[in-house]
Tab-separated table of C-alpha atoms and ligand atoms in Angstrom:
chain	number	residue	atom	x	y	z
K	1	MET	CA	20.677	10.050	13.250
K	2	LYS	CA	21.835	7.743	10.491
K	3	VAL	CA	18.945	7.426	8.043
K	4	LEU	CA	18.467	5.180	5.012
K	5	ILE	CA	15.855	6.178	2.426
K	6	THR	CA	14.982	3.649	-0.265
K	7	GLY	CA	13.602	5.383	-3.333
K	8	GLY	CA	15.495	8.419	-2.094
K	9	SER	CA	15.747	10.225	-5.406
K	10	GLY	CA	12.055	10.059	-6.289
K	11	PHE	CA	9.699	12.969	-5.771
K	12	ILE	CA	8.998	12.271	-2.107
K	13	GLY	CA	12.408	10.717	-1.352
K	14	ALA	CA	14.373	13.672	-2.708
K	15	ASN	CA	12.296	16.185	-0.752
K	16	LEU	CA	12.653	14.009	2.353
K	17	SER	CA	16.442	13.727	1.857
K	18	GLU	CA	16.731	17.495	1.635
K	19	ARG	CA	14.614	18.045	4.747
K	20	LEU	CA	16.468	15.459	6.856
K	21	LEU	CA	19.867	16.853	5.829
K	22	GLY	CA	18.640	20.298	6.845
K	23	ASP	CA	17.657	18.817	10.218
K	24	GLY	CA	21.244	17.612	10.690
K	25	HIS	CA	20.852	13.905	9.899
K	26	GLU	CA	23.215	11.698	7.922
K	27	VAL	CA	21.232	10.564	4.890
K	28	PHE	CA	21.911	7.490	2.762
K	29	CYS	CA	19.777	7.744	-0.353
K	30	MET	CA	19.243	4.450	-2.184
K	31	ASP	CA	17.729	4.319	-5.667
K	32	ASN	CA	18.081	2.488	-8.981
K	33	PHE	CA	16.547	5.393	-10.947
K	34	TYR	CA	13.920	3.091	-12.504
K	35	SER	CA	11.240	5.730	-12.068
K	36	SER	CA	13.161	8.662	-10.652
K	37	ASN	CA	15.601	11.234	-11.769
K	38	LYS	CA	19.130	11.557	-10.398
K	39	SER	CA	18.888	15.301	-11.010
K	40	ASN	CA	16.443	15.476	-8.056
K	41	VAL	CA	19.337	14.931	-5.648
K	42	GLU	CA	22.214	16.445	-7.598
K	43	ASP	CA	22.219	19.570	-5.418
K	44	LEU	CA	22.673	17.378	-2.330
K	45	LEU	CA	25.767	15.532	-3.547
K	46	SER	CA	28.143	18.185	-2.227
K	47	ASN	CA	26.771	17.794	1.309
K	48	GLN	CA	29.144	15.555	3.281
K	49	ASN	CA	26.211	14.106	5.223
K	50	PHE	CA	24.618	12.817	2.007
K	51	LYS	CA	25.543	9.545	0.299
K	52	LEU	CA	23.931	8.282	-2.876
K	53	ILE	CA	23.809	4.496	-3.306
K	54	GLU	CA	22.775	3.207	-6.719
K	55	HIS	CA	21.060	-0.088	-5.954
K	56	ASP	CA	17.978	-2.120	-6.894
K	57	ILE	CA	16.326	-3.414	-3.713
K	58	LEU	CA	15.530	-6.712	-5.448
K	59	ASN	CA	19.237	-7.549	-5.120
K	60	ASP	CA	21.347	-8.211	-2.022
K	61	LEU	CA	22.519	-5.012	-0.388
K	62	PRO	CA	26.117	-3.984	-1.129
K	63	GLU	CA	28.323	-5.394	1.663
K	64	ASP	CA	29.420	-2.012	2.973
K	65	VAL	CA	25.793	-0.893	3.298
K	66	HIS	CA	24.766	-4.173	4.908
K	67	ALA	CA	27.437	-3.595	7.559
K	68	MET	CA	25.931	-0.244	8.609
K	69	ASP	CA	23.629	0.213	11.595
K	70	PHE	CA	20.913	2.687	10.680
K	71	ASP	CA	18.698	4.389	13.261
K	72	GLN	CA	15.852	4.947	10.806
K	73	ILE	CA	14.829	3.375	7.509
K	74	TYR	CA	12.247	5.077	5.314
K	75	HIS	CA	11.182	2.431	2.807
K	76	LEU	CA	9.726	4.363	-0.140
K	77	ALA	CA	11.103	2.520	-3.172
K	78	CYS	CA	8.395	1.652	-5.697
K	79	PRO	CA	7.241	3.112	-9.011
K	80	ALA	CA	4.214	5.147	-7.922
K	81	SER	CA	2.337	6.806	-10.783
K	82	PRO	CA	-0.087	4.656	-12.824
K	83	PRO	CA	1.908	4.830	-16.099
K	84	ARG	CA	5.156	4.050	-14.259
K	85	TYR	CA	3.897	1.172	-12.132
K	86	GLN	CA	2.093	-0.283	-15.146
K	87	LYS	CA	5.234	-0.220	-17.296
K	88	ASP	CA	6.222	-3.627	-15.903
K	89	HIS	CA	3.482	-5.022	-13.661
K	90	VAL	CA	5.529	-7.995	-12.460
K	91	TYR	CA	8.500	-5.781	-11.561
K	92	THR	CA	6.169	-3.555	-9.493
K	93	LEU	CA	4.850	-6.612	-7.660
K	94	ARG	CA	8.381	-7.865	-7.034
K	95	VAL	CA	9.541	-4.487	-5.715
K	96	ASN	CA	6.678	-4.603	-3.231
K	97	PHE	CA	7.140	-8.194	-2.104
K	98	ASP	CA	10.778	-9.177	-2.683
K	99	GLY	CA	12.109	-5.639	-2.260
K	100	THR	CA	10.210	-5.031	0.975
K	101	LEU	CA	11.208	-8.477	2.268
K	102	ASN	CA	14.876	-7.689	1.568
K	103	MET	CA	14.657	-4.391	3.424
K	104	LEU	CA	12.834	-5.950	6.381
K	105	ASN	CA	15.423	-8.735	6.612
K	106	PHE	CA	18.123	-6.092	6.586
K	107	ALA	CA	16.412	-4.216	9.443
K	108	LYS	CA	16.135	-7.517	11.331
K	109	ASP	CA	19.885	-8.151	10.830
K	110	VAL	CA	20.696	-4.678	12.168
K	111	ALA	CA	18.463	-5.296	15.182
K	112	ALA	CA	20.107	-8.683	15.865
K	113	ARG	CA	23.675	-7.402	15.781
K	114	SER	CA	23.161	-4.011	17.427
K	115	GLY	CA	20.530	-5.076	19.966
K	116	LYS	CA	18.217	-2.276	18.810
K	117	SER	CA	15.675	-2.335	16.028
K	118	PRO	CA	16.050	0.471	13.531
K	119	ARG	CA	12.756	2.275	13.148
K	120	PHE	CA	11.282	1.133	9.843
K	121	LEU	CA	8.674	3.355	8.197
K	122	PHE	CA	6.926	1.865	5.186
K	123	THR	CA	5.109	4.166	2.777
K	124	SER	CA	1.908	2.450	1.734
K	125	THR	CA	-0.793	4.221	-0.207
K	126	SER	CA	-4.431	5.270	-0.341
K	127	GLU	CA	-4.604	2.846	-3.305
K	128	VAL	CA	-5.029	0.029	-0.768
K	129	TYR	CA	-8.631	1.270	-0.439
K	130	GLY	CA	-9.201	0.689	-4.186
K	131	ASP	CA	-12.429	2.257	-5.462
K	132	PRO	CA	-13.745	2.862	-1.949
K	133	LEU	CA	-17.284	2.136	-0.831
K	134	GLU	CA	-16.687	4.012	2.442
K	135	HIS	CA	-16.134	7.742	2.299
K	136	PRO	CA	-13.966	9.307	3.614
K	137	GLN	CA	-11.615	6.378	4.158
K	138	SER	CA	-10.472	5.578	7.677
K	139	GLU	CA	-7.692	3.109	8.448
K	140	GLU	CA	-10.175	0.424	9.531
K	141	TYR	CA	-11.779	0.349	6.091
K	142	ARG	CA	-10.503	-2.727	4.233
K	143	GLY	CA	-10.978	-1.454	0.732
K	144	ASN	CA	-12.591	-2.429	-2.551
K	145	VAL	CA	-9.711	-3.597	-4.712
K	146	ASN	CA	-9.779	-5.534	-7.965
K	147	PRO	CA	-7.122	-8.218	-7.371
K	148	ASN	CA	-6.483	-8.791	-11.069
K	149	GLY	CA	-7.120	-5.367	-12.628
K	150	ILE	CA	-4.535	-3.115	-14.272
K	151	ARG	CA	-3.810	-1.310	-10.993
K	152	SER	CA	-3.491	-4.500	-8.962
K	153	CYS	CA	0.304	-4.731	-9.275
K	154	TYR	CA	0.447	-1.535	-7.236
K	155	ASP	CA	-2.537	-1.729	-4.915
K	156	GLU	CA	-2.279	-5.461	-4.186
K	157	GLY	CA	1.515	-5.055	-4.108
K	158	LYS	CA	1.230	-2.419	-1.397
K	159	ARG	CA	-1.321	-4.536	0.475
K	160	VAL	CA	0.984	-7.554	0.600
K	161	ALA	CA	3.891	-5.283	1.570
K	162	GLU	CA	1.804	-3.966	4.496
K	163	SER	CA	1.210	-7.572	5.498
K	164	LEU	CA	4.959	-8.314	5.396
K	165	VAL	CA	5.766	-5.257	7.510
K	166	MET	CA	3.083	-6.103	10.063
K	167	ASN	CA	4.222	-9.722	10.269
K	168	PHE	CA	7.831	-8.667	10.928
K	169	TYR	CA	6.434	-6.532	13.751
K	170	HIS	CA	4.530	-9.455	15.276
K	171	ALA	CA	7.085	-12.205	14.627
K	172	TYR	CA	10.366	-10.370	15.284
K	173	GLY	CA	9.386	-7.272	17.264
K	174	LEU	CA	10.702	-4.970	14.553
K	175	ASP	CA	9.953	-1.301	15.290
K	176	VAL	CA	7.694	-0.511	12.318
K	177	LYS	CA	5.294	2.223	11.195
K	178	ILE	CA	2.988	1.963	8.185
K	179	VAL	CA	1.798	5.184	6.609
K	180	ARG	CA	-0.826	5.402	3.857
K	181	ILE	CA	-0.032	8.368	1.656
K	182	PHE	CA	-2.825	10.117	-0.245
K	183	ASN	CA	-2.250	12.085	-3.473
K	184	THR	CA	0.713	14.407	-2.983
K	185	TYR	CA	2.185	17.081	-5.229
K	186	GLY	CA	4.932	19.680	-5.202
K	187	PRO	CA	8.381	20.589	-6.526
K	188	LYS	CA	10.541	17.696	-7.813
K	189	MET	CA	7.520	15.838	-9.218
K	190	ASP	CA	8.517	14.071	-12.386
K	191	ALA	CA	7.209	16.006	-15.385
K	192	ASP	CA	6.723	12.789	-17.353
K	193	ASP	CA	5.145	10.427	-14.889
K	194	GLY	CA	1.591	11.144	-15.975
K	195	ARG	CA	0.108	12.362	-12.712
K	196	VAL	CA	-2.781	14.744	-12.939
K	197	VAL	CA	-1.186	17.733	-11.161
K	198	SER	CA	2.042	17.661	-13.173
K	199	ASN	CA	0.177	16.901	-16.423
K	200	PHE	CA	-2.169	19.881	-16.010
K	201	ILE	CA	0.607	22.298	-15.055
K	202	ILE	CA	2.865	21.277	-17.929
K	203	GLN	CA	0.008	21.272	-20.420
K	204	ALA	CA	-1.024	24.773	-19.294
K	205	LEU	CA	2.556	26.091	-19.483
K	206	ASN	CA	2.981	24.596	-22.972
K	207	GLY	CA	-0.310	26.035	-24.230
K	208	GLU	CA	-1.813	22.552	-24.707
K	209	ASP	CA	-5.295	21.256	-23.887
K	210	LEU	CA	-5.706	19.810	-20.384
K	211	THR	CA	-6.440	16.074	-20.588
K	212	ILE	CA	-9.451	15.118	-18.467
K	213	TYR	CA	-9.894	11.356	-18.059
K	214	GLY	CA	-13.564	10.377	-17.951
K	215	ASP	CA	-16.028	13.140	-17.100
K	216	GLY	CA	-13.618	14.723	-14.606
K	217	LYS	CA	-16.096	14.321	-11.742
K	218	GLN	CA	-13.925	11.762	-9.936
K	219	THR	CA	-12.386	13.217	-6.786
K	220	ARG	CA	-9.004	13.302	-5.124
K	221	SER	CA	-7.612	15.257	-2.182
K	222	PHE	CA	-4.255	16.826	-2.992
K	223	GLN	CA	-1.734	17.438	-0.227
K	224	TYR	CA	1.351	19.576	-0.592
K	225	ILE	CA	4.722	17.844	-0.120
K	226	ASP	CA	5.691	19.900	2.975
K	227	ASP	CA	2.574	18.717	4.790
K	228	LEU	CA	3.338	15.114	3.893
K	229	LEU	CA	6.939	15.439	5.130
K	230	ASN	CA	5.775	16.933	8.435
K	231	GLY	CA	3.386	14.002	8.818
K	232	ILE	CA	5.764	11.167	8.021
K	233	ILE	CA	8.683	12.629	9.988
K	234	SER	CA	6.576	13.137	13.099
K	235	TYR	CA	5.241	9.591	12.746
K	236	MET	CA	8.815	8.297	12.401
K	237	GLU	CA	9.702	10.213	15.574
K	238	LEU	CA	6.702	8.915	17.541
K	239	ASP	CA	8.167	6.730	20.277
K	240	GLU	CA	4.870	5.011	21.032
K	241	ASP	CA	4.769	1.378	19.917
K	242	PHE	CA	2.174	1.987	17.215
K	243	PRO	CA	2.696	0.218	13.863
K	244	GLY	CA	-0.315	1.840	12.202
K	245	PRO	CA	-1.457	1.965	9.495
K	246	MET	CA	-1.959	5.734	9.526
K	247	ASN	CA	-3.449	7.913	6.785
K	248	ILE	CA	-1.495	11.030	5.842
K	249	GLY	CA	-3.409	13.293	3.500
K	250	THR	CA	-5.692	16.280	3.360
K	251	PRO	CA	-9.453	15.966	3.734
K	252	ASP	CA	-10.014	18.803	1.213
K	253	GLU	CA	-11.590	16.993	-1.713
K	254	PHE	CA	-11.726	18.305	-5.289
K	255	THR	CA	-13.003	16.941	-8.570
K	256	ILE	CA	-10.509	16.711	-11.417
K	257	LEU	CA	-12.479	19.473	-13.172
K	258	ASP	CA	-12.043	21.683	-10.061
K	259	LEU	CA	-8.327	21.015	-10.208
K	260	ALA	CA	-8.130	21.979	-13.895
K	261	GLU	CA	-9.892	25.255	-13.081
K	262	LYS	CA	-7.510	25.955	-10.183
K	263	VAL	CA	-4.400	25.262	-12.258
K	264	LEU	CA	-5.600	27.666	-14.938
K	265	ALA	CA	-6.496	30.313	-12.350
K	266	VAL	CA	-3.118	30.095	-10.605
K	267	THR	CA	-1.076	30.037	-13.832
K	268	GLY	CA	-3.206	32.877	-15.217
K	269	LEU	CA	-3.323	30.952	-18.492
K	270	GLY	CA	-6.210	29.722	-20.595
K	271	ALA	CA	-6.603	26.252	-22.104
K	272	ASP	CA	-9.282	24.006	-23.542
K	273	LEU	CA	-10.237	20.755	-21.879
K	274	LYS	CA	-9.765	17.538	-23.827
K	275	PHE	CA	-11.921	14.666	-22.559
K	276	CYS	CA	-10.265	11.232	-22.836
K	277	SER	CA	-11.401	7.763	-21.738
K	278	LEU	CA	-11.190	6.888	-18.043
K	279	PRO	CA	-8.458	4.283	-17.342
K	280	GLY	CA	-9.694	0.925	-15.954
K	281	ASP	CA	-10.344	0.700	-12.202
K	282	ASP	CA	-9.702	4.425	-11.744
K	283	PRO	CA	-11.172	5.165	-8.276
K	284	LEU	CA	-14.163	7.522	-8.470
K	285	GLN	CA	-13.592	9.150	-5.122
K	286	ARG	CA	-10.806	9.371	-2.605
K	287	CYS	CA	-10.517	11.353	0.591
K	288	PRO	CA	-8.830	10.447	3.863
K	289	ASN	CA	-10.193	10.455	7.358
K	290	THR	CA	-7.180	11.932	9.181
K	291	ALA	CA	-8.491	11.776	12.755
K	292	LEU	CA	-5.870	9.193	13.727
K	293	ALA	CA	-2.913	11.343	12.597
K	294	LYS	CA	-4.394	14.283	14.454
K	295	GLN	CA	-4.861	12.257	17.614
K	296	LYS	CA	-1.468	10.486	17.582
K	297	LEU	CA	0.744	13.205	16.092
K	298	GLY	CA	-1.229	16.422	16.477
K	299	TRP	CA	-0.743	16.632	12.707
K	300	GLU	CA	-2.989	17.938	9.991
K	301	ALA	CA	-2.338	19.277	6.508
K	302	LYS	CA	-2.093	23.066	6.435
K	303	VAL	CA	-1.168	24.228	2.938
K	304	PRO	CA	-4.213	25.269	0.865
K	305	LEU	CA	-4.343	23.947	-2.704
K	306	ASP	CA	-3.922	27.407	-4.286
K	307	GLU	CA	-0.764	28.087	-2.284
K	308	GLY	CA	0.793	24.672	-2.983
K	309	LEU	CA	-0.092	24.909	-6.667
K	310	LYS	CA	1.603	28.291	-6.893
K	311	LYS	CA	4.872	26.880	-5.508
K	312	THR	CA	4.640	23.851	-7.792
K	313	ILE	CA	3.919	25.975	-10.845
K	314	ASP	CA	6.899	28.224	-9.984
K	315	TYR	CA	9.048	25.082	-9.833
K	316	PHE	CA	7.887	23.799	-13.227
K	317	ARG	CA	8.287	27.276	-14.752
K	318	SER	CA	11.896	27.378	-13.556
K	319	GLN	CA	12.480	23.903	-15.013
K	320	VAL	CA	11.069	24.977	-18.376
K	321	GLU	CA	13.286	28.097	-18.330
K	322	ARG	CA	16.338	26.026	-17.390
K	323	GLN	CA	15.709	23.656	-20.315
K	324	GLY	CA	15.180	26.613	-22.658
K	325	LYS	CA	18.667	27.990	-21.875
X	401	UDP	N1	-6.201	12.217	-14.580
X	401	UDP	C1	-6.744	13.088	-15.534
X	401	UDP	N2	-5.893	13.616	-16.450
X	401	UDP	C2	-4.557	13.367	-16.469
X	401	UDP	C3	-4.015	12.490	-15.498
X	401	UDP	C4	-4.865	11.929	-14.566
X	401	UDP	O1	-7.951	13.351	-15.557
X	401	UDP	O2	-3.864	13.914	-17.351
X	401	UDP	C5	-7.096	11.658	-13.550
X	401	UDP	C6	-6.934	10.169	-13.286
X	401	UDP	O3	-7.769	9.425	-14.171
X	401	UDP	C7	-7.384	10.057	-11.844
X	401	UDP	C8	-6.944	11.372	-11.215
X	401	UDP	O4	-6.753	12.269	-12.315
X	401	UDP	O5	-8.778	9.957	-11.752
X	401	UDP	C9	-5.667	11.287	-10.409
X	401	UDP	O6	-4.690	10.654	-11.212
X	401	UDP	P1	-3.178	10.472	-10.767
X	401	UDP	O7	-2.531	9.619	-11.802
X	401	UDP	O8	-2.564	11.785	-10.476
X	401	UDP	O9	-3.241	9.701	-9.366
X	401	UDP	P2	-4.074	8.415	-8.852
X	401	UDP	O10	-4.975	7.902	-9.930
X	401	UDP	O11	-3.027	7.438	-8.483
X	401	UDP	O12	-4.844	8.952	-7.713
């Protein structure tokens, strides 16, 4: 298959590129490196089935790319961690609206000239549920989002992008799938993007205090990257005409304090906790209902937190050693 991945050198995109190459696909990885690191895909550059395209999806596609007929498009591009998506709120909104519109129009052009719609999978987010009043969150829940808060560029951005994708499905019969990704962690996470898992691991490895925002009793459910990839690839491969949305995440819910304890236990290191103020609109609880993914794909997350943390910690340790050399 000929596959285009926007945001292909980010944490999820780079892992997805590697997996799809291993499965024998031809992978075109598009990124402008706004919030990702080229080094994530450097090892893939020697693979003849891998092409890196430096491009900002707000602009017209390069002509040679526009002329290609892709079988599958994974549309991931968007700054995703709170510090990164809040660096330029308007840019984040534009990536979600204008960027998604550009990619959908491209898919529509491919469908018109080839007679077959590429399958277009859009990665939305659990953030569309905001600070949820329903727990756990199922796909029918419409969310509790502050439309003008500091997270709104991302959560409202993803909501309007979902609307665009769904309207291209209804208006033009585009073959689309919308997946809502819950907190995910693993190797190739960006050490500097401020996410809780990477922050805690790096702080522990550097002998620093772990920064707990608020009282640390807010919850998240952390899924390991391999589980996420299994989920989104099997959804992409689902031939049923089912645009979603579909939650992909683990129902195992932990407080941030639980996570700090686990990171220290798995690293075998000690650290003090440093309590800091809770950022505005930070959701107090988050946990997916994954019955739909189980029913449609036979999928559920399998990797326990301890096991995934161990692999992630090994990755960050090797990065620290590499930098030390
Ligand atoms: N968090 C924390 N310490 C950190 C970074 C994050 O306590 O150093 C908290 C954050 O306030 C949030 C949770 O951990 O409640 C998850 O944050 P993350 O940025 O990883 O993801 P998101 O908020 O998008 O779920």
